[in-house]
Coordinates of N, CA and C in Angstrom, one line a residue:
M255 N 209.6 -8.8 64.0 CA 209.9 -8.8 65.4 C 208.7 -9.4 66.2
K256 N 207.4 -9.0 65.8 CA 206.2 -9.6 66.4 C 206.1 -11.1 66.2
I257 N 206.4 -11.5 65.0 CA 206.3 -12.9 64.6 C 207.3 -13.7 65.5
S258 N 208.5 -13.2 65.7 CA 209.5 -13.8 66.6 C 208.9 -13.9 68.0
A259 N 208.3 -12.9 68.5 CA 207.8 -12.9 69.9 C 206.6 -13.9 70.0
I260 N 205.8 -13.9 69.0 CA 204.6 -14.9 69.0 C 205.2 -16.3 69.0
L261 N 206.2 -16.6 68.1 CA 206.8 -17.9 68.1 C 207.4 -18.3 69.4
T262 N 208.1 -17.3 70.0 CA 208.7 -17.6 71.3 C 207.6 -18.0 72.4
I263 N 206.5 -17.2 72.4 CA 205.5 -17.5 73.3 C 204.8 -18.9 73.1
A264 N 204.6 -19.1 71.8 CA 203.9 -20.4 71.5 C 204.9 -21.6 71.8
T265 N 206.2 -21.4 71.5 CA 207.1 -22.5 71.8 C 207.2 -22.7 73.3
T266 N 207.3 -21.7 74.0 CA 207.4 -21.8 75.5 C 206.2 -22.5 76.0
S267 N 205.0 -22.2 75.6 CA 203.8 -22.8 76.1 C 203.8 -24.3 75.7
L268 N 204.2 -24.6 74.5 CA 204.3 -26.0 74.1 C 205.3 -26.8 74.9
L269 N 206.5 -26.2 75.2 CA 207.5 -26.8 76.0 C 207.0 -27.1 77.4
L270 N 206.3 -26.1 78.0 CA 205.8 -26.3 79.4 C 204.7 -27.4 79.4
S271 N 203.9 -27.4 78.4 CA 202.8 -28.4 78.3 C 203.4 -29.8 78.1
S272 N 204.5 -29.9 77.2 CA 205.1 -31.2 77.0 C 205.8 -31.7 78.2
W273 N 206.4 -30.8 79.0 CA 207.0 -31.2 80.2 C 206.0 -31.8 81.1
T274 N 204.8 -31.2 81.2 CA 203.7 -31.7 82.0 C 203.3 -33.1 81.6
I275 N 203.1 -33.3 80.3 CA 202.7 -34.6 79.8 C 203.8 -35.7 80.1
A276 N 205.1 -35.3 79.8 CA 206.2 -36.2 80.1 C 206.2 -36.6 81.6
A277 N 206.0 -35.6 82.5 CA 206.1 -35.9 83.9 C 204.9 -36.8 84.3
D278 N 203.7 -36.6 83.7 CA 202.6 -37.4 84.0 C 202.7 -38.8 83.6
R279 N 203.4 -39.0 82.4 CA 203.6 -40.4 81.9 C 204.6 -41.2 82.7
N280 N 205.5 -40.5 83.3 CA 206.6 -41.1 84.0 C 206.1 -41.5 85.4
N281 N 205.9 -42.8 85.6 CA 205.3 -43.2 86.9 C 206.4 -43.5 88.0
S282 N 207.6 -43.3 87.7 CA 208.6 -43.6 88.7 C 208.5 -42.7 89.9
S283 N 208.5 -43.2 91.1 CA 208.3 -42.4 92.3 C 209.5 -41.4 92.5
Q284 N 210.7 -41.7 92.0 CA 211.8 -40.8 92.1 C 211.5 -39.5 91.3
S285 N 211.0 -39.7 90.0 CA 210.7 -38.5 89.2 C 209.6 -37.7 89.8
V286 N 208.5 -38.3 90.3 CA 207.4 -37.6 90.9 C 207.9 -36.9 92.2
A287 N 208.7 -37.5 93.0 CA 209.2 -36.9 94.2 C 210.0 -35.7 93.9
S288 N 210.9 -35.8 92.9 CA 211.8 -34.7 92.6 C 211.0 -33.5 92.0
S289 N 210.0 -33.7 91.2 CA 209.2 -32.6 90.7 C 208.3 -32.0 91.8
Q290 N 207.8 -32.8 92.7 CA 207.1 -32.2 93.8 C 208.0 -31.4 94.7
T291 N 209.2 -31.9 95.0 CA 210.1 -31.2 95.8 C 210.4 -29.8 95.2
L292 N 210.7 -29.9 93.9 CA 211.0 -28.6 93.2 C 209.9 -27.6 93.3
A293 N 208.6 -28.1 93.1 CA 207.5 -27.2 93.1 C 207.2 -26.7 94.5
S294 N 207.3 -27.5 95.5 CA 206.9 -27.1 96.8 C 208.0 -26.2 97.4
S295 N 209.2 -26.3 97.0 CA 210.3 -25.5 97.6 C 210.5 -24.2 96.8
T296 N 210.0 -24.2 95.6 CA 210.2 -23.0 94.8 C 209.1 -22.0 94.8
V297 N 207.9 -22.5 94.7 CA 206.7 -21.7 94.6 C 205.7 -22.0 95.7
T298 N 205.2 -21.0 96.4 CA 204.2 -21.2 97.4 C 203.0 -20.4 97.0
S299 N 201.8 -20.8 97.5 CA 200.6 -20.0 97.2 C 199.9 -19.7 98.5
D300 N 199.1 -18.6 98.4 CA 198.3 -18.2 99.5 C 197.1 -17.4 99.0
R301 N 196.2 -17.1 99.9 CA 195.1 -16.2 99.6 C 195.0 -15.1 100.6
S302 N 194.6 -13.9 100.1 CA 194.5 -12.8 101.0 C 193.4 -13.0 102.1
P303 N 193.8 -12.8 103.4 CA 192.8 -12.9 104.4 C 191.7 -11.8 104.4
T304 N 192.1 -10.7 103.7 CA 191.2 -9.5 103.7 C 190.4 -9.4 102.4
N305 N 190.9 -10.0 101.3 CA 190.2 -10.0 100.1 C 190.1 -11.4 99.5
N306 N 189.0 -12.0 99.4 CA 188.8 -13.3 98.9 C 189.2 -13.5 97.5
N307 N 189.3 -12.4 96.7 CA 189.6 -12.5 95.3 C 191.0 -12.2 95.0
T308 N 191.9 -12.1 96.0 CA 193.3 -11.9 95.7 C 194.1 -13.2 96.1
Y309 N 194.9 -13.7 95.2 CA 195.7 -14.9 95.3 C 197.2 -14.5 95.1
Y310 N 198.0 -15.1 95.9 CA 199.5 -14.9 95.8 C 200.2 -16.1 95.4
L311 N 201.2 -15.9 94.5 CA 202.2 -16.9 94.2 C 203.5 -16.3 94.6
T312 N 204.2 -17.0 95.5 CA 205.6 -16.5 95.9 C 206.6 -17.5 95.4
M313 N 207.6 -16.9 94.7 CA 208.7 -17.8 94.1 C 210.0 -17.2 94.3
T314 N 211.0 -18.0 94.3 CA 212.4 -17.6 94.2 C 212.8 -17.7 92.8
L315 N 213.2 -16.6 92.2 CA 213.6 -16.6 90.8 C 214.9 -17.4 90.6
P316 N 215.1 -18.1 89.5 CA 216.3 -18.9 89.3 C 217.6 -18.1 89.5
T317 N 218.6 -18.7 90.0 CA 219.9 -18.0 90.1 C 220.8 -18.2 89.0
R318 N 220.5 -19.1 88.1 CA 221.4 -19.4 86.9 C 221.1 -18.6 85.7
A319 N 221.2 -17.3 85.9 CA 221.0 -16.3 84.8 C 222.1 -15.2 84.9
A320 N 222.6 -14.8 83.8 CA 223.6 -13.8 83.8 C 223.0 -12.4 83.9
T321 N 221.7 -12.3 83.7 CA 221.1 -11.0 83.7 C 219.8 -11.2 84.5
G322 N 219.1 -10.0 84.8 CA 217.8 -10.1 85.5 C 216.7 -10.7 84.6
F323 N 215.6 -10.9 85.2 CA 214.4 -11.4 84.4 C 213.4 -10.3 84.1
A324 N 213.0 -10.3 82.8 CA 212.1 -9.2 82.4 C 210.7 -9.7 82.2
Q325 N 210.4 -11.0 82.2 CA 209.1 -11.5 82.0 C 208.9 -12.8 82.8
L326 N 207.6 -13.0 83.2 CA 207.2 -14.3 83.8 C 206.0 -14.8 83.0
S327 N 205.9 -16.1 82.8 CA 204.7 -16.7 82.2 C 204.1 -17.7 83.1
F328 N 202.8 -17.8 83.1 CA 202.1 -18.7 84.0 C 201.2 -19.5 83.0
T329 N 201.5 -20.8 82.8 CA 200.8 -21.7 81.9 C 199.9 -22.6 82.7
E330 N 198.6 -22.6 82.6 CA 197.8 -23.4 83.4 C 197.9 -24.9 83.0
R331 N 198.0 -25.8 84.0 CA 198.2 -27.2 83.8 C 197.1 -28.0 84.5
S332 N 195.9 -27.5 84.5 CA 194.9 -28.1 85.3 C 194.6 -29.5 84.8
Q333 N 194.4 -30.4 85.7 CA 194.1 -31.8 85.4 C 192.6 -32.1 85.1
D334 N 191.8 -31.2 85.6 CA 190.3 -31.3 85.4 C 189.9 -30.8 84.0
P335 N 189.5 -31.6 83.1 CA 189.1 -31.2 81.8 C 187.9 -30.2 81.8
G336 N 187.1 -30.2 82.8 CA 186.0 -29.3 82.9 C 186.3 -28.0 83.6
A337 N 187.5 -27.8 84.1 CA 187.9 -26.6 84.8 C 187.8 -25.4 83.9
V338 N 187.3 -24.3 84.4 CA 187.2 -23.1 83.7 C 188.4 -22.2 84.2
S339 N 189.1 -21.5 83.3 CA 190.2 -20.7 83.7 C 189.7 -19.6 84.6
I340 N 190.6 -19.2 85.5 CA 190.3 -18.1 86.4 C 190.3 -16.8 85.6
P341 N 189.2 -16.0 85.8 CA 189.1 -14.7 85.0 C 189.9 -13.6 85.8
F342 N 191.2 -13.5 85.5 CA 192.0 -12.5 86.2 C 191.7 -11.1 85.8
D343 N 191.8 -10.2 86.7 CA 191.7 -8.7 86.5 C 193.1 -8.2 86.2
L344 N 193.5 -8.3 84.9 CA 194.8 -8.0 84.5 C 195.4 -6.6 85.1
A345 N 194.5 -5.6 85.0 CA 195.0 -4.3 85.4 C 195.3 -4.2 86.9
S346 N 194.8 -5.1 87.7 CA 195.1 -5.0 89.1 C 196.2 -5.9 89.6
T347 N 196.9 -6.6 88.7 CA 198.0 -7.5 89.1 C 199.1 -6.7 89.7
E348 N 199.7 -7.2 90.8 CA 200.8 -6.5 91.5 C 201.9 -7.5 91.7
A349 N 203.1 -7.0 91.9 CA 204.2 -7.8 92.3 C 205.1 -7.0 93.3
F350 N 205.7 -7.8 94.2 CA 206.5 -7.1 95.2 C 207.6 -8.1 95.7
L351 N 208.7 -7.6 96.2 CA 209.8 -8.4 96.7 C 209.3 -8.9 98.1
G352 N 209.7 -10.2 98.3 CA 209.4 -10.8 99.6 C 208.1 -11.7 99.5
T353 N 207.5 -11.9 100.7 CA 206.4 -12.8 100.8 C 205.1 -12.0 101.2
P354 N 203.9 -12.5 101.1 CA 202.7 -11.8 101.4 C 202.7 -11.3 102.8
G355 N 203.3 -12.0 103.8 CA 203.3 -11.6 105.2 C 204.3 -10.5 105.5
A356 N 205.3 -10.4 104.6 CA 206.3 -9.4 104.8 C 206.5 -8.6 103.5
N357 N 205.5 -7.9 103.1 CA 205.5 -7.2 101.9 C 206.8 -6.3 101.8
G358 N 207.4 -6.5 100.6 CA 208.6 -5.7 100.4 C 208.3 -4.6 99.3
Q359 N 209.4 -4.1 98.7 CA 209.3 -3.1 97.7 C 208.4 -3.5 96.5
A360 N 207.6 -2.6 96.1 CA 206.8 -2.9 94.9 C 207.7 -3.0 93.7
V361 N 207.3 -3.9 92.7 CA 208.0 -4.1 91.5 C 207.2 -3.5 90.4
A362 N 207.8 -2.8 89.5 CA 207.1 -2.1 88.4 C 206.7 -3.1 87.4
I363 N 205.4 -3.2 87.1 CA 204.9 -4.1 86.0 C 204.7 -3.2 84.8
E364 N 205.3 -3.5 83.7 CA 205.2 -2.7 82.5 C 203.9 -3.1 81.8
S365 N 203.6 -4.4 81.7 CA 202.4 -4.9 81.1 C 202.0 -6.3 81.5
T366 N 200.7 -6.6 81.4 CA 200.2 -8.0 81.6 C 199.3 -8.3 80.5
W367 N 199.3 -9.6 80.1 CA 198.4 -10.0 79.0 C 198.2 -11.5 79.1
I368 N 197.2 -12.0 78.4 CA 196.9 -13.4 78.2 C 197.0 -13.7 76.8
D369 N 197.9 -14.6 76.4 CA 198.0 -14.9 74.9 C 197.0 -15.8 74.4
E370 N 197.1 -16.2 73.1 CA 196.1 -17.0 72.5 C 196.0 -18.5 73.1
T371 N 197.1 -18.9 73.8 CA 197.1 -20.2 74.4 C 196.5 -20.2 75.8
G372 N 196.2 -19.0 76.3 CA 195.7 -18.9 77.7 C 196.8 -18.7 78.7
T373 N 198.1 -18.6 78.3 CA 199.2 -18.3 79.2 C 199.1 -16.8 79.6
F374 N 199.3 -16.7 80.9 CA 199.3 -15.3 81.5 C 200.7 -14.8 81.6
W375 N 200.9 -13.6 81.1 CA 202.3 -13.0 81.0 C 202.4 -11.7 81.9
I376 N 203.5 -11.5 82.5 CA 203.8 -10.3 83.2 C 205.2 -9.8 82.7
E377 N 205.3 -8.5 82.3 CA 206.5 -8.0 81.9 C 206.9 -6.9 82.9
F378 N 208.2 -6.9 83.3 CA 208.7 -6.0 84.3 C 209.7 -5.0 83.7
D379 N 209.7 -3.8 84.2 CA 210.7 -2.8 83.8 C 211.0 -1.9 85.0
P380 N 212.2 -2.0 85.6 CA 213.3 -2.8 85.2 C 213.2 -4.3 85.5
S381 N 214.2 -5.0 85.0 CA 214.2 -6.5 85.2 C 214.5 -6.8 86.7
I382 N 214.2 -8.0 87.1 CA 214.3 -8.4 88.5 C 215.6 -9.4 88.6
A383 N 216.4 -9.1 89.6 CA 217.6 -9.9 89.7 C 217.4 -11.4 90.0
P384 N 218.3 -12.2 89.5 CA 218.3 -13.6 89.8 C 218.3 -13.9 91.3
G385 N 217.6 -14.9 91.7 CA 217.6 -15.3 93.1 C 216.7 -14.5 94.0
T386 N 216.0 -13.5 93.5 CA 215.1 -12.7 94.2 C 213.8 -13.4 94.6
V387 N 213.4 -13.2 95.8 CA 212.1 -13.8 96.3 C 211.0 -12.8 95.8
L388 N 210.1 -13.2 95.0 CA 209.1 -12.4 94.3 C 207.7 -12.9 94.6
T389 N 206.8 -12.1 94.9 CA 205.4 -12.4 95.1 C 204.6 -11.7 94.0
V390 N 203.7 -12.4 93.3 CA 202.8 -11.9 92.4 C 201.4 -12.0 93.0
A391 N 200.7 -10.9 93.1 CA 199.3 -10.9 93.6 C 198.3 -10.8 92.4
F392 N 197.5 -11.8 92.3 CA 196.6 -11.9 91.2 C 195.2 -11.6 91.8
N393 N 194.5 -10.6 91.2 CA 193.1 -10.4 91.6 C 192.2 -11.0 90.5
A394 N 191.3 -11.8 91.0 CA 190.4 -12.6 90.1 C 189.0 -12.0 90.3
K395 N 188.3 -12.0 89.2 CA 186.9 -11.7 89.2 C 186.2 -12.9 89.9
P396 N 185.1 -12.7 90.6 CA 184.4 -13.8 91.3 C 184.3 -15.0 90.4
T397 N 184.7 -16.2 91.0 CA 184.6 -17.4 90.3 C 184.0 -18.5 91.2
P398 N 183.5 -19.6 90.6 CA 183.0 -20.6 91.5 C 184.0 -21.2 92.4
S399 N 183.7 -21.5 93.6 CA 184.7 -22.0 94.5 C 184.9 -23.5 94.3
G400 N 185.9 -24.0 95.0 CA 186.2 -25.4 95.0 C 187.0 -25.9 93.8
S401 N 187.6 -25.0 93.1 CA 188.5 -25.5 92.0 C 189.9 -25.2 92.3
T402 N 190.8 -26.0 91.7 CA 192.2 -25.9 91.8 C 192.8 -25.7 90.5
H403 N 193.8 -24.8 90.4 CA 194.4 -24.4 89.2 C 195.9 -24.4 89.4
E404 N 196.6 -25.3 88.6 CA 198.0 -25.4 88.7 C 198.7 -24.8 87.5
Y405 N 199.8 -24.0 87.8 CA 200.5 -23.3 86.7 C 201.9 -23.7 86.7
G406 N 202.4 -23.8 85.5 CA 203.9 -24.0 85.2 C 204.4 -22.6 85.0
I407 N 205.4 -22.2 85.8 CA 205.9 -20.8 85.8 C 207.3 -20.8 85.2
A408 N 207.5 -19.9 84.2 CA 208.8 -19.7 83.6 C 209.2 -18.3 83.7
A409 N 210.5 -18.0 83.8 CA 211.1 -16.7 83.8 C 211.9 -16.5 82.5
Y410 N 212.0 -15.2 82.0 CA 212.7 -14.9 80.8 C 213.7 -13.8 81.1
P411 N 215.0 -14.1 80.8 CA 216.0 -13.1 81.0 C 215.8 -11.9 80.1
A412 N 216.3 -10.8 80.6 CA 216.2 -9.5 79.9 C 217.4 -9.5 78.8
T413 N 217.2 -10.3 77.8 CA 218.2 -10.4 76.7 C 217.4 -10.2 75.4
A414 N 218.2 -10.1 74.3 CA 217.6 -9.9 73.0 C 216.8 -11.1 72.6
R415 N 217.3 -12.3 72.9 CA 216.6 -13.6 72.6 C 216.4 -14.4 73.8
P416 N 215.5 -14.1 74.7 CA 215.3 -14.8 75.9 C 214.9 -16.2 75.8
V417 N 215.5 -17.1 76.6 CA 215.2 -18.5 76.7 C 214.6 -18.7 78.0
A418 N 213.4 -19.4 78.0 CA 212.7 -19.6 79.3 C 213.5 -20.4 80.3
V419 N 213.4 -20.0 81.5 CA 214.1 -20.8 82.6 C 212.9 -21.2 83.5
Y420 N 212.8 -22.5 83.8 CA 211.7 -23.0 84.6 C 211.9 -22.6 86.0
V421 N 210.8 -22.0 86.6 CA 210.8 -21.5 88.0 C 210.2 -22.6 88.9
G422 N 209.1 -23.2 88.5 CA 208.4 -24.2 89.3 C 206.9 -24.2 89.0
N423 N 206.2 -24.9 89.8 CA 204.7 -25.0 89.7 C 204.1 -24.3 90.8
G424 N 203.0 -23.6 90.5 CA 202.2 -22.9 91.6 C 200.8 -23.3 91.5
T425 N 200.1 -23.4 92.6 CA 198.7 -23.9 92.6 C 197.9 -22.8 93.3
L426 N 196.8 -22.4 92.7 CA 195.8 -21.5 93.3 C 194.5 -22.4 93.6
N427 N 194.1 -22.4 94.8 CA 192.9 -23.1 95.3 C 191.8 -22.1 95.5
I428 N 190.8 -22.2 94.7 CA 189.7 -21.2 94.8 C 188.7 -21.8 95.8
R429 N 188.5 -21.0 96.9 CA 187.5 -21.4 97.9 C 186.9 -20.1 98.5
R430 N 185.8 -20.2 99.0 CA 185.1 -19.0 99.6 C 184.9 -19.2 101.0

């Protein structure tokens, strides 16, 4: 069972990474425009005005699922080869329905972890319904300012063999 989970995680990370490479190689303005539209309309980011170390990613979960979503993965796609990953404080990660300005009901997070590829994972219990507007609040340990971190986000249905559903791209801009 653990081997299957590890293979699923590794495969998902590779698929998200290959999508990034394919999108970067395709220079047609139509492809770039459609991926930018998808990202900007699906995932938004913000920073807490009261806590400079809290960053929000707000997304609408895909509607094309027969069941709720039990996990989200965030795979960093930074273009800067010298960029250092954000040191997240995993224990303080929070999720809630709605947007940061209109905090909704808290969502129960069962666990959070970073796998061997650097992908950040969040597992929910109970699962979250398709089409739900969800905000994840990441608390980061102090990091150098002026860096940008882009993430490919995937949602995993609450099924015996979940297949990743692409949510969109989210960007965290670190500034002080």
